[in-house]
Amino acid sequence: MQRKEGKVLGITGGLLAIIAGAYMFAVTVGGLQIGGWGIIYGVPSVFGISDPELIMSAFCLMIMLFGAMGIAGGIYAEKDQLIAGILMIIPAIFGFALLSVMWAPVAAMLILGGIMTIRSGK
């Protein structure tokens, strides 16, 4: 029974992460202007790269990849519970490095889904 809930939480959390990453990409890199105003953001240099569009593109791509890992964990929950749980817990933890508080609902879904999936395999 816990496998089904873990599967649903993993897929839902992954989809929310992909939506958040795509929205952030549209706002910061794509130039989507909310209310007609431009959004100004400051990005520090990372590994000697100081181009904000390149850094934000990589940032949003990593968020979407974490979402894809969560979805893969949710889909894989029926076959191998341990690997599926790990595929859900790893992006939940590392997502805090990218989005911190904004990642909390997604992380809660992925961590709960991962723990429920791992516990169902025992």
XYZ file of N, CA, C and O in Angstrom:
488
model
N 0.820 -1.198 0.000
C 0.000 0.000 0.000
C 0.862 1.260 0.000
O 0.537 2.224 -0.662
N 1.981 1.244 0.749
C 2.824 2.436 0.816
C 3.540 2.699 -0.502
O 3.931 3.819 -0.773
N 3.705 1.671 -1.323
C 4.348 1.860 -2.612
C 3.539 2.786 -3.503
O 4.096 3.616 -4.211
N 2.226 2.651 -3.466
C 1.373 3.487 -4.316
C 1.427 4.948 -3.889
O 1.507 5.837 -4.728
N 1.404 5.178 -2.584
C 1.513 6.564 -2.105
C 2.883 7.145 -2.426
O 3.001 8.305 -2.793
N 3.934 6.329 -2.264
C 5.283 6.779 -2.616
C 5.395 7.107 -4.085
O 6.038 8.086 -4.477
N 4.770 6.297 -4.910
C 4.780 6.542 -6.351
C 4.095 7.860 -6.684
O 4.622 8.676 -7.436
N 2.924 8.087 -6.085
C 2.178 9.319 -6.341
C 2.954 10.538 -5.842
O 3.048 11.557 -6.539
N 3.524 10.445 -4.643
C 4.287 11.575 -4.098
C 5.534 11.862 -4.927
O 5.887 13.020 -5.148
N 6.215 10.817 -5.388
C 7.412 11.011 -6.206
C 7.090 11.673 -7.532
O 7.771 12.617 -7.957
N 6.057 11.197 -8.192
C 5.692 11.775 -9.493
C 5.171 13.199 -9.331
O 5.545 14.094 -10.094
N 4.343 13.440 -8.315
C 3.813 14.788 -8.086
C 4.922 15.770 -7.711
O 4.973 16.892 -8.232
N 5.809 15.368 -6.813
C 6.924 16.243 -6.434
C 7.835 16.530 -7.610
O 8.305 17.659 -7.788
N 8.092 15.527 -8.438
C 8.928 15.737 -9.620
C 8.287 16.685 -10.617
O 8.960 17.551 -11.190
N 6.984 16.541 -10.823
C 6.289 17.452 -11.734
C 6.302 18.884 -11.209
O 6.496 19.831 -11.983
N 6.104 19.056 -9.904
C 6.171 20.405 -9.325
C 7.563 21.009 -9.476
O 7.710 22.209 -9.726
N 8.597 20.182 -9.332
C 9.963 20.680 -9.501
C 10.216 21.106 -10.940
O 10.845 22.146 -11.192
N 9.731 20.339 -11.898
C 9.918 20.703 -13.304
C 9.153 21.984 -13.634
O 9.668 22.863 -14.329
N 7.952 22.126 -13.102
C 7.177 23.343 -13.326
C 7.892 24.551 -12.711
O 7.981 25.616 -13.328
N 8.417 24.393 -11.496
C 9.142 25.499 -10.843
C 10.394 25.874 -11.634
O 10.690 27.055 -11.822
N 11.134 24.880 -12.111
C 12.335 25.161 -12.901
C 12.010 25.847 -14.218
O 12.701 26.782 -14.630
N 10.952 25.400 -14.893
C 10.554 26.022 -16.155
C 10.073 27.457 -15.933
O 10.379 28.353 -16.724
N 9.350 27.683 -14.838
C 8.891 29.037 -14.533
C 10.072 29.954 -14.229
O 10.123 31.091 -14.720
N 11.009 29.460 -13.430
C 12.183 30.284 -13.121
C 12.982 30.591 -14.377
O 13.497 31.699 -14.545
N 13.082 29.627 -15.280
C 13.791 29.857 -16.543
C 13.074 30.931 -17.353
O 13.708 31.821 -17.908
N 11.749 30.856 -17.412
C 10.986 31.846 -18.171
C 11.118 33.238 -17.585
O 11.209 34.222 -18.317
N 11.166 33.335 -16.266
C 11.246 34.643 -15.625
C 12.650 35.233 -15.726
O 12.819 36.392 -16.094
N 13.667 34.454 -15.430
C 15.014 35.016 -15.352
C 15.734 35.049 -16.693
O 16.370 36.042 -17.027
N 15.649 33.990 -17.460
C 16.401 33.917 -18.710
C 15.535 34.301 -19.899
O 15.964 35.034 -20.788
N 14.301 33.825 -19.922
C 13.422 34.089 -21.053
C 12.912 35.506 -21.124
O 12.405 35.937 -22.147
N 13.016 36.243 -20.046
C 12.606 37.642 -20.053
C 11.114 37.847 -19.838
O 10.572 38.877 -20.208
N 10.425 36.875 -19.259
C 9.012 37.041 -18.943
C 8.881 38.177 -17.947
O 9.522 38.183 -16.905
N 8.077 39.151 -18.297
C 7.935 40.310 -17.432
C 6.556 40.284 -16.782
O 5.541 40.371 -17.456
N 6.546 40.181 -15.485
C 5.291 40.143 -14.734
C 4.847 41.577 -14.489
O 5.574 42.374 -13.905
N 3.660 41.920 -14.932
C 3.143 43.270 -14.728
C 3.854 44.314 -15.563
O 3.752 45.499 -15.292
N 4.599 43.912 -16.555
C 5.267 44.847 -17.433
C 6.604 45.355 -16.914
O 7.253 46.159 -17.562
N 7.025 44.901 -15.761
C 8.283 45.357 -15.198
C 9.342 44.300 -15.413
O 9.085 43.119 -15.349
N 10.524 44.721 -15.665
C 11.632 43.784 -15.788
C 12.073 43.304 -14.425
O 12.003 44.033 -13.436
N 12.488 42.092 -14.356
C 12.956 41.531 -13.090
C 14.474 41.636 -13.064
O 15.152 41.159 -13.962
N 14.982 42.256 -12.030
C 16.418 42.415 -11.885
C 16.904 41.384 -10.873
O 16.346 41.249 -9.797
N 17.914 40.643 -11.241
C 18.454 39.640 -10.340
C 19.970 39.708 -10.377
O 20.565 40.055 -11.378
N 20.560 39.406 -9.248
C 22.007 39.407 -9.156
C 22.518 37.995 -8.964
O 22.025 37.273 -8.114
N 23.466 37.617 -9.759
C 24.022 36.282 -9.678
C 25.526 36.421 -9.473
O 26.198 37.083 -10.256
N 26.072 35.815 -8.421
C 27.525 35.875 -8.232
C 28.232 35.001 -9.257
O 27.628 34.140 -9.889
N 29.510 35.242 -9.424
C 30.254 34.409 -10.368
C 30.435 33.009 -9.788
O 30.663 32.827 -8.606
N 30.267 32.011 -10.652
C 30.392 30.616 -10.258
C 31.462 29.998 -11.133
O 31.352 30.021 -12.361
N 32.505 29.448 -10.518
C 33.626 28.834 -11.233
C 34.228 29.786 -12.258
O 34.624 29.392 -13.348
N 34.253 31.059 -11.934
C 34.850 32.049 -12.826
C 33.918 32.524 -13.923
O 34.308 33.342 -14.740
N 32.693 32.034 -13.982
C 31.720 32.450 -14.993
C 30.834 33.510 -14.359
O 30.221 33.285 -13.325
N 30.767 34.667 -14.983
C 29.971 35.744 -14.393
C 28.785 36.130 -15.265
O 28.125 37.121 -14.981
N 28.486 35.371 -16.314
C 27.326 35.647 -17.154
C 26.062 35.172 -16.440
O 25.862 33.967 -16.253
N 25.176 36.087 -16.014
C 24.009 35.668 -15.237
C 23.050 34.756 -16.003
O 22.436 33.875 -15.424
N 22.912 34.964 -17.308
C 21.997 34.112 -18.059
C 22.501 32.677 -18.140
O 21.724 31.730 -18.046
N 23.784 32.500 -18.269
C 24.361 31.157 -18.317
C 24.223 30.459 -16.967
O 23.848 29.286 -16.896
N 24.488 31.189 -15.900
C 24.378 30.608 -14.563
C 22.930 30.254 -14.247
O 22.639 29.161 -13.751
N 21.989 31.144 -14.539
C 20.579 30.859 -14.264
C 20.047 29.742 -15.156
O 19.198 28.965 -14.737
N 20.547 29.639 -16.381
C 20.141 28.529 -17.251
C 20.572 27.204 -16.653
O 19.793 26.245 -16.612
N 21.800 27.124 -16.189
C 22.303 25.895 -15.568
C 21.546 25.597 -14.274
O 21.213 24.446 -13.992
N 21.279 26.622 -13.522
C 20.537 26.503 -12.263
C 19.152 25.905 -12.511
O 18.745 24.944 -11.873
N 18.425 26.459 -13.470
C 17.072 25.974 -13.785
C 17.119 24.576 -14.389
O 16.239 23.752 -14.121
N 18.130 24.292 -15.182
C 18.270 22.954 -15.759
C 18.501 21.917 -14.659
O 17.927 20.826 -14.701
N 19.305 22.261 -13.660
C 19.535 21.339 -12.551
C 18.246 21.088 -11.767
O 17.979 19.966 -11.347
N 17.432 22.121 -11.583
C 16.158 21.954 -10.889
C 15.260 20.999 -11.668
O 14.634 20.100 -11.102
N 15.218 21.170 -12.985
C 14.391 20.287 -13.806
C 14.931 18.857 -13.809
O 14.155 17.895 -13.827
N 16.257 18.699 -13.758
C 16.838 17.357 -13.683
C 16.507 16.690 -12.347
O 16.245 15.477 -12.306
N 16.503 17.460 -11.266
C 16.095 16.909 -9.974
C 14.631 16.469 -10.024
O 14.258 15.449 -9.453
N 13.802 17.240 -10.706
C 12.405 16.844 -10.867
C 12.281 15.552 -11.667
O 11.475 14.678 -11.329
N 13.093 15.418 -12.703
C 13.072 14.183 -13.501
C 13.545 12.985 -12.674
O 13.016 11.878 -12.829
N 14.503 13.214 -11.780
C 14.931 12.124 -10.889
C 13.803 11.697 -9.963
O 13.620 10.506 -9.692
N 13.036 12.661 -9.454
C 11.897 12.338 -8.603
C 10.838 11.552 -9.351
O 10.268 10.589 -8.829
N 10.565 11.949 -10.592
C 9.598 11.223 -11.407
C 10.101 9.811 -11.695
O 9.340 8.841 -11.621
N 11.395 9.682 -12.006
C 11.965 8.351 -12.261
C 11.852 7.470 -11.024
O 11.539 6.281 -11.129
N 12.082 8.037 -9.851
C 11.924 7.277 -8.612
C 10.494 6.845 -8.394
O 10.227 5.726 -7.964
N 9.541 7.738 -8.712
C 8.137 7.385 -8.567
C 7.714 6.283 -9.525
O 6.960 5.380 -9.168
N 8.206 6.348 -10.739
C 7.868 5.320 -11.720
C 8.516 3.989 -11.359
O 7.917 2.925 -11.527
N 9.720 4.036 -10.823
C 10.481 2.830 -10.519
C 10.062 2.188 -9.190
O 10.554 1.129 -8.832
N 9.128 2.824 -8.458
C 8.739 2.359 -7.122
C 8.133 0.968 -7.122
O 8.212 0.258 -6.125
N 7.532 0.556 -8.202
C 6.915 -0.767 -8.261
C 7.953 -1.882 -8.438
O 7.699 -3.012 -8.074
N 9.120 -1.567 -8.997
C 10.099 -2.600 -9.315
C 11.140 -2.798 -8.217
O 11.334 -3.899 -7.731
N 11.846 -1.758 -7.870
C 12.906 -1.860 -6.859
C 12.736 -0.708 -5.874
O 13.043 0.437 -6.202
N 12.285 -1.023 -4.678
C 11.922 0.015 -3.722
C 13.122 0.799 -3.206
O 13.034 2.002 -3.005
N 14.245 0.145 -3.005
C 15.413 0.835 -2.460
C 15.946 1.871 -3.445
O 16.183 3.029 -3.072
N 16.132 1.487 -4.685
C 16.645 2.430 -5.686
C 15.641 3.548 -5.921
O 16.023 4.716 -6.067
N 14.353 3.209 -5.958
C 13.328 4.230 -6.156
C 13.334 5.244 -5.008
O 13.240 6.453 -5.237
N 13.463 4.766 -3.786
C 13.517 5.670 -2.643
C 14.738 6.572 -2.673
O 14.651 7.767 -2.376
N 15.865 6.010 -3.071
C 17.087 6.815 -3.179
C 16.944 7.855 -4.283
O 17.376 9.003 -4.125
N 16.314 7.470 -5.408
C 16.095 8.416 -6.506
C 15.158 9.552 -6.111
O 15.154 10.599 -6.745
N 14.363 9.359 -5.084
C 13.486 10.433 -4.616
C 14.143 11.270 -3.520
O 13.941 12.482 -3.451
N 14.934 10.638 -2.654
C 15.515 11.356 -1.518
C 16.699 12.234 -1.935
O 16.849 13.356 -1.437
N 17.539 11.772 -2.842
C 18.717 12.549 -3.254
C 18.335 13.915 -3.833
O 18.877 14.939 -3.397
N 17.417 14.013 -4.815
C 17.081 15.359 -5.300
C 16.374 16.218 -4.265
O 16.486 17.443 -4.302
N 15.664 15.589 -3.333
C 15.008 16.373 -2.287
C 16.035 17.074 -1.412
O 15.863 18.237 -1.051
N 17.111 16.382 -1.086
C 18.145 16.972 -0.231
C 18.968 18.009 -0.986
O 19.190 19.121 -0.512
N 19.423 17.659 -2.193
C 20.262 18.588 -2.956
C 19.482 19.776 -3.508
O 20.063 20.798 -3.851
N 18.161 19.654 -3.601
C 17.351 20.778 -4.063
C 17.385 21.954 -3.113
O 17.225 23.101 -3.532
N 17.618 21.686 -1.825
C 17.730 22.784 -0.864
C 18.939 23.664 -1.154
O 18.929 24.846 -0.851
N 19.978 23.110 -1.745
C 21.149 23.922 -2.102
C 20.803 24.920 -3.205
O 21.415 25.982 -3.290
N 19.812 24.593 -4.034
C 19.444 25.474 -5.138
C 18.312 26.438 -4.784
O 18.371 27.605 -5.122
N 17.285 25.944 -4.122
C 16.103 26.779 -3.904
C 15.750 27.033 -2.444
O 14.840 27.801 -2.180
N 16.365 26.379 -1.523
C 16.124 26.455 -0.082
C 14.636 26.432 0.273
O 13.993 25.420 0.094
N 14.073 27.510 0.740
C 12.713 27.507 1.279
C 11.679 27.240 0.195
O 10.683 26.562 0.437
N 11.905 27.714 -1.012
C 10.954 27.478 -2.086
C 10.875 25.997 -2.458
O 9.895 25.541 -3.015
N 11.907 25.245 -2.127
C 11.961 23.826 -2.442
C 11.263 22.972 -1.379
O 11.062 21.782 -1.567
N 10.865 23.556 -0.260
C 10.328 22.807 0.873
C 9.116 21.929 0.528
O 9.096 20.761 0.920
N 8.095 22.408 -0.193
C 6.975 21.508 -0.500
C 7.388 20.342 -1.392
O 6.959 19.205 -1.179
N 8.230 20.614 -2.367
C 8.706 19.550 -3.260
C 9.553 18.558 -2.476
O 9.407 17.341 -2.617
N 10.429 19.071 -1.625
C 11.291 18.191 -0.828
C 10.465 17.338 0.123
O 10.762 16.151 0.301
N 9.440 17.917 0.717
C 8.596 17.136 1.621
C 7.922 15.989 0.884
O 7.878 14.856 1.376
N 7.423 16.268 -0.310
C 6.793 15.208 -1.100
C 7.794 14.122 -1.472
O 7.506 12.931 -1.358
N 8.979 14.536 -1.932
C 9.969 13.550 -2.372
C 10.527 12.740 -1.199
O 10.728 11.528 -1.318
N 10.774 13.386 -0.077
C 11.304 12.653 1.074
C 10.257 11.679 1.619
O 10.569 10.525 1.902
N 9.025 12.145 1.768
C 7.968 11.239 2.236
C 7.767 10.076 1.267
O 7.643 8.923 1.692
N 7.734 10.381 -0.021
C 7.580 9.322 -1.013
C 8.735 8.338 -0.981
O 8.538 7.120 -1.068
N 9.962 8.851 -0.825
C 11.134 7.979 -0.766
C 11.133 7.093 0.471
O 11.413 5.895 0.390
N 10.806 7.666 1.612
C 10.779 6.877 2.849
C 9.679 5.825 2.800
O 9.894 4.668 3.181
N 8.507 6.210 2.296
C 7.410 5.243 2.207
C 7.750 4.108 1.238
O 7.419 2.946 1.492
N 8.416 4.448 0.154
C 8.787 3.418 -0.817
C 9.831 2.476 -0.247
O 9.737 1.251 -0.417
N 10.834 3.014 0.435
C 11.875 2.160 1.028
C 11.266 1.268 2.110
O 11.575 0.072 2.184
N 10.389 1.812 2.940
C 9.785 1.012 4.015
C 8.864 -0.088 3.475
O 8.690 -1.103 4.106
N 8.280 0.142 2.305
C 7.397 -0.883 1.751
C 8.172 -2.081 1.217
O 7.600 -3.144 1.035
N 9.466 -1.884 0.981
C 10.276 -2.989 0.453
C 10.766 -3.934 1.522
O 11.254 -5.019 1.234
N 10.657 -3.561 2.795
C 11.165 -4.417 3.877
C 10.184 -5.477 4.247
O 9.039 -5.435 4.182
